[in-house]
Amino acid sequence: MKFTCLSKGSGFHFPPCHILDVSGFRILLDCPLDLSALTIFYPVSPSPKMEEGEQTYDFAVNNCLDMRKRQKILKSLICAQPWYKTPNNLHLWDPSSIDLVLISSTMGMLALPFLTQTKGFSAKIYATEATTRLGQLMMEDLVLMHNEFHLFFGSDSGSPQWMSWEELELLSPALRQVALGKDGTELGGWMPLYRSADVEDCMKKVQTLKYAEEAWYNGTLLIKAFSSGLEIGSCNWTINSPKRNIACISSSKFYSVNAMEFDYHALRGNDLILYSDFSSEGILTNDEHDNNFSASTTYNPSTPSDCSADNDDRILKECLLRNDESLEERQKLAFICSCVVDSVKAGGSVIIPLNQLGIVLQLLEQIPVYLESSAMKVPIYVISSVAAELLAFTNIIPEWLCKERQKKLFSGEPLFSHSELMKGEKLYVFPDVHSPELLTNWQEPCIVFSPHWSLRLGPVVHLLRRWREDENSLLVLEDGLDTDMALLPFKPMAMKVLQCSFLSGIRLQNTQPLLEMLRPKEVLFPEDLREQIKFSGSHSFSVLYYAENGTLGVPRSKGSVDLEIASDLATQFSWRKLDHDDVDITRLEGQLFIDHGKHQVLSGNKVSEPSRKKPLLHWGFPDVEKLLALLSRMGVKGSVERCMNDAESGSDEIVHIHEPSMALIEVRATRTVISARDEQLASLIFEAIGTLAGGI
Amino acid sequence: MAIECLVLGAGQEVGKSCVVVTINGKRIMFDCGMHMGYDDHRRYPDFSLISKSRDFDHSLHCVIITHFHLDHVGALPYFTEVCGYNGPIYMTYPTKALAPLMLEDFRKVLVDRRGEEEQFTSLHISQCMEKVIAVDLKQTVQVDDDLQIRAYYAGHVLGAAMFYAKVGDSAMVYTGDYNMTPDRHLGAAQIDRLELDLLITESTYATTIRDSKYAREREFLKAVHECVAGGGKVLIPTFALGRAQELCILLDDYWERMNLKVPIYFSAGLTIQANMYYKILISWTSQKVKETYATRNAFDFKHVHNFDRSLINAPGPCVLFATPGMISGGFSLEVFKQWAPCEMNLITLPGYCVAGTVGHKLMSGKPTKINLDKDTQIDVRCQIHQLSFSPHTDSKGIMDLTKFLSPRNVILVHGEKPKMVSLKERIQSELRIPCYLPANCDTVHIPSTIYVKAHASNTFIRSCLNPNFRFLKRSKEDNSDQVLRNTNPTAPLQVNDERVAEGILIMEKGKKARVVHQDDLLLMLRQKKHDVQFAYCCAAQLDNLEETRNRDDALGLSDKCSSLQLLFKELSNYFSGVNIQDLGEHLQVESFHVSVCVKDNCPYRIIDDSQKEAATVYFCCSWSAADEKLAWEIISAMERFSLIDNLPCRNSISRTN
Ligand SMILES: [Zn+2]
Ligand SMILES: [Zn+2]
């Protein structure tokens, strides 16, 4: 097995991307887009016909086309139709060599249309049903938002000007680093965005799965997705190959309010775990004095013998309880809600360009509660081309949600309250800022949920321009964005900015207890987290560290293949005891079938004849004196002749048989030849040799 | 090991479906239904047959419910809350959501309206449902380390599923009720091609081939439309769930298309709230209905309003859905009393009604009067429309499914005996699958598949994976136990790549069985291979060989070759079904080698002097034990050549026997 980390990604929106070679098949794990790189482009947004009579474009952008000012602005942001950054290393691989693509979240599929439109790409793509639907909506939305640039700059053709070296030289160091990567090699990762036809075509190629549904690839690999708790539909994959069972752990959340809970029990018992949750990178735990978190200090298995699976499970649960994630996350949301209420109370509006569906759904539920309790009547708008469908979708997928949400199904309530809020005219959903319904409904102050979190695409651009000078207004930003660069086109800004980070993976405190519970033999672990976690000495697995763009060869683990032998064959066995110990052996003959990852020996077409019961393999050396004695007991008489003919083969011994008929036995070091005309006699001698030398 | 199948209900009948299957030591109860036709002990399956001591937790590993119909889930609260079963219960999400409503509805009918003693309470229902684990379609659920179950779409009603269960090497499917053709609101049953020891299938329509459901739906719509067009009122008594939503989708859609303005009402017992379940579970419906979620959820009925009691005698046409479905009491009976006497009105009847209910009386014959009790008599002048689109598969569907799955055994349940008998005959004669029709409380035993498990060494696997091409001049029908056979010489050469597995199975005390290659075994024994071979130098007398030599080759240089080639020709003719290879210096068949022997004193020439005299040529043969039989056949043939080949005109020798 070989493993290559193409990209370790960064944050919730840009998950890692790996290549795995298993049993002769090449598997690509996730195919993400680095949308944070969009911030190097200057946003455009048509102002809607809200106050102005006709649609005009932002003044600054018009200026940016002015050649005299071009150079100056280039130093800040690129004024061009944006391209999109894919993991650069992905392009070093021949797409036609990929057999399988496994998508673990909506974020992990945003670059998929680039791959599916490549010539020669024919891999099977697996994703969960929910991820596929949500991912499609996200991509369609992306394409629609990008159309604004299309309208403004016209259709782009060929390599854009900003990608020329002369212009790249003019970029500020910060921008250049985003464009070219830290080592200046990543320019090849940039792609012009796919079209909606490409998205449609891509979706047709995705094979959707339920959680824990079995999918067989080529009758050899068993692929299954299990909930990771990170987001609705997101999953961790297990790959069972004849030689090794692998679990790939992507960013997973123990605490989940919407998505189905992290199903870690299903990952137990695999030989190898690919730990690919980078969410804790650079985050130092603050509950300990030393920054290096050592798992051994937090729990001690009471006795070494007490290492049952149940006990591991208990230790993990205790650990999770001690580091309660839910409380902290709830507090963060509560803080956002109170900031939102404060802003609208002061007459300001709030723009929330978050794209984490889970967080958005929670805020949509909690903000109205906060507004109610402070007796505020402020409309909430969700503006996005796919919002209506997205919200409707969340209310018909109980199978993908956590236990608490499922209870609502069983009591006949809507899964999420947004449908009721819409009926109660507290929440409005509009496709874009130009929609007539929006214009007739529009009220300020208001609270708006709208993409895109990069602040370069979508309705958020317009709304930011509208409210940036209002000191009472509030912008809620996601962590992981370079705020300086992100806010650059909106400066000067008077509005408040709240940047918040949400837990989007496994905390390092829980990593070792989790791995202990899963009981793998080997763990592939990120080199970048090596300093942050010191596996305590007692762990039962070996750890191999991997780094971005490095390839690890993992030596074969399972020494043998599990074989199933049909019972009708088993009834025909003729056992033979090996005299030196408690070992029985028998010859096995049949036809080998490999299907559904199983090796089965079934009785083939060949009908086994009686002669087949004779030993076909001999070892040792028959003692000639004993042979003669044995033969004479069988009524076969003969005499020995020794000849020393050549050095190589050593001494030959020849037994001449006179009775019952003529025969000859030539005994050499590695070979005995029986020569007789009498079939029965030959066979009798063969039998005698078989009992003296070992045979099967 | 065997599979043991104990039928507690729906054996040669429809009602109280309940089958307890033991596979490789795991015991599963499929369905836990009640019989609507009885109100004594026969209503429930006889659970005491599972465990005399009534210790159900230890005698069952899980309970699986296929769908929310009462003949499949009706006895569950009784079994868990009264009999005390506490183990896991599995059903799909919709079944878990909808079953309690069905149970509650029925409990009310029994208790409130028929005045029966309560079998289980509302609390029992909710406590029972707490124990249920909801599953999604195709999700592989690991009940314990050995038992795996999986649900497949069954069509029948929302959330209906067929269940696959696997223990070790044995596997089975229990279908519950299913429908092989899609209808307006549900899709057709779908299942993978599985390796099965047993299929337990329903057989409601064991001998019927049904016309399409669409025709009967059209009939229903026509009847309703005609009634309201004539100013009449339509009463549709239903349960709160299932049929109500199915018919509502039909009507709502029809109203939209025909631009009808006549109001459709839901009675109070049938709150629009019930539709919420269907809205959330829309992804379990047909593709067409499913796709409406993004625009307007098909269960957000446009034309449906809540009914108010005061509207019963309001003038003008209307359509009313009212509970209970069998007009056993309550609101549907109240409305029935008012509407039945008017011939303009229409009353639809569900497919099945319990004896004693008004529904049942209306179904049997065409009564003009119905006695509710001693004092009340109702004139029935309205029209009656029987709803007959029961969503069960027909016999073609059962045969198709059985053929598709090709299980090793079939058990039929949930049907009527005479029809089941004829379906059984068809399954056995057309599909050649053993088929059983157990009655209630019968047990069927069938053998289960078991494989011997072993580790296999890499060398062994690799040796099996090497291509093993064999060139056989055999015709297809030749499956003889005889190695050699004179078949039609024109039979085409077959290339056969049988991945033959030849290895050695080793059983060592305290270790798992291993299959190794013979090289592995020698390594393990620290022994060297010792070949034991057979050899024989055979005297032959070939007259035409002499001729050839004299005529063409005075120098005798190609003596060896030509005798060998001649032998090749003779042997090829003689053993026309066997692939003999001419390798120049020698001929080869499997391990059998033969070459011309030029030694004067070959040690393998074990013959007496008289034979030596007659011999014209010696062929030295060697072979290994594997091809012993073949070798002796060739040798005797070679010897025979010399005995009979004195006739001058012969070109070849044919086998005479
Ligand atoms: Zn049914
Ligand atoms: Zn049924």
PDB file of C-alpha atoms in Angstrom, chain A residues 1 20-28 99-102 124 126 213-224 238-246 594-598:
ATOM      1  CA  MET A   1       0.000   0.000   0.000  1.00  0.00           C
ATOM      2  CA  LEU A  20      -4.073   5.980  -1.696  1.00  0.00           C
ATOM      3  CA  ASP A  21      -2.842   2.971  -3.654  1.00  0.00           C
ATOM      4  CA  VAL A  22      -4.518  -0.156  -2.318  1.00  0.00           C
ATOM      5  CA  SER A  23      -4.535  -3.628  -3.862  1.00  0.00           C
ATOM      6  CA  GLY A  24      -3.593  -2.238  -7.234  1.00  0.00           C
ATOM      7  CA  PHE A  25      -6.288   0.454  -7.196  1.00  0.00           C
ATOM      8  CA  ARG A  26      -5.660   4.163  -6.963  1.00  0.00           C
ATOM      9  CA  ILE A  27      -8.028   6.044  -4.693  1.00  0.00           C
ATOM     10  CA  LEU A  28      -8.342   9.822  -4.494  1.00  0.00           C
ATOM     11  CA  ASP A  99      -9.775   4.231 -10.145  1.00  0.00           C
ATOM     12  CA  LEU A 100     -11.863   5.569  -7.326  1.00  0.00           C
ATOM     13  CA  VAL A 101     -12.724   8.917  -5.799  1.00  0.00           C
ATOM     14  CA  LEU A 102     -14.107   9.050  -2.269  1.00  0.00           C
ATOM     15  CA  LYS A 124     -15.893   5.649  -9.941  1.00  0.00           C
ATOM     16  CA  TYR A 126     -18.590   7.693  -4.249  1.00  0.00           C
ATOM     17  CA  GLU A 213     -24.230   1.009   2.714  1.00  0.00           C
ATOM     18  CA  GLU A 214     -21.905  -1.562   1.194  1.00  0.00           C
ATOM     19  CA  ALA A 215     -20.363  -0.640  -2.136  1.00  0.00           C
ATOM     20  CA  TRP A 216     -18.143  -3.135  -3.902  1.00  0.00           C
ATOM     21  CA  TYR A 217     -15.500  -1.826  -6.212  1.00  0.00           C
ATOM     22  CA  ASN A 218     -14.424  -4.372  -8.785  1.00  0.00           C
ATOM     23  CA  GLY A 219     -15.518  -7.167  -6.478  1.00  0.00           C
ATOM     24  CA  THR A 220     -12.366  -6.531  -4.466  1.00  0.00           C
ATOM     25  CA  LEU A 221     -12.718  -3.418  -2.348  1.00  0.00           C
ATOM     26  CA  LEU A 222     -15.579  -2.978   0.064  1.00  0.00           C
ATOM     27  CA  ILE A 223     -16.266   0.712   0.549  1.00  0.00           C
ATOM     28  CA  LYS A 224     -18.463   2.103   3.311  1.00  0.00           C
ATOM     29  CA  THR A 238     -13.618   2.456   5.410  1.00  0.00           C
ATOM     30  CA  ILE A 239     -11.950   0.436   2.695  1.00  0.00           C
ATOM     31  CA  ASN A 240     -11.747  -3.313   3.115  1.00  0.00           C
ATOM     32  CA  SER A 241      -9.251  -4.878   0.782  1.00  0.00           C
ATOM     33  CA  PRO A 242      -8.241  -8.531   0.794  1.00  0.00           C
ATOM     34  CA  LYS A 243      -4.949  -7.556   2.374  1.00  0.00           C
ATOM     35  CA  ARG A 244      -5.835  -4.761   4.725  1.00  0.00           C
ATOM     36  CA  ASN A 245      -8.777  -2.945   6.259  1.00  0.00           C
ATOM     37  CA  ILE A 246      -8.397   0.797   6.243  1.00  0.00           C
ATOM     38  CA  ILE A 594     -12.446 -14.061  -5.928  1.00  0.00           C
ATOM     39  CA  ASP A 595     -15.593 -12.065  -5.496  1.00  0.00           C
ATOM     40  CA  HIS A 596     -16.877  -9.486  -3.048  1.00  0.00           C
ATOM     41  CA  GLY A 597     -13.420  -9.451  -1.532  1.00  0.00           C
ATOM     42  CA  LYS A 598     -13.676 -13.090  -0.608  1.00  0.00           C
TER      43      LYS A 598
END
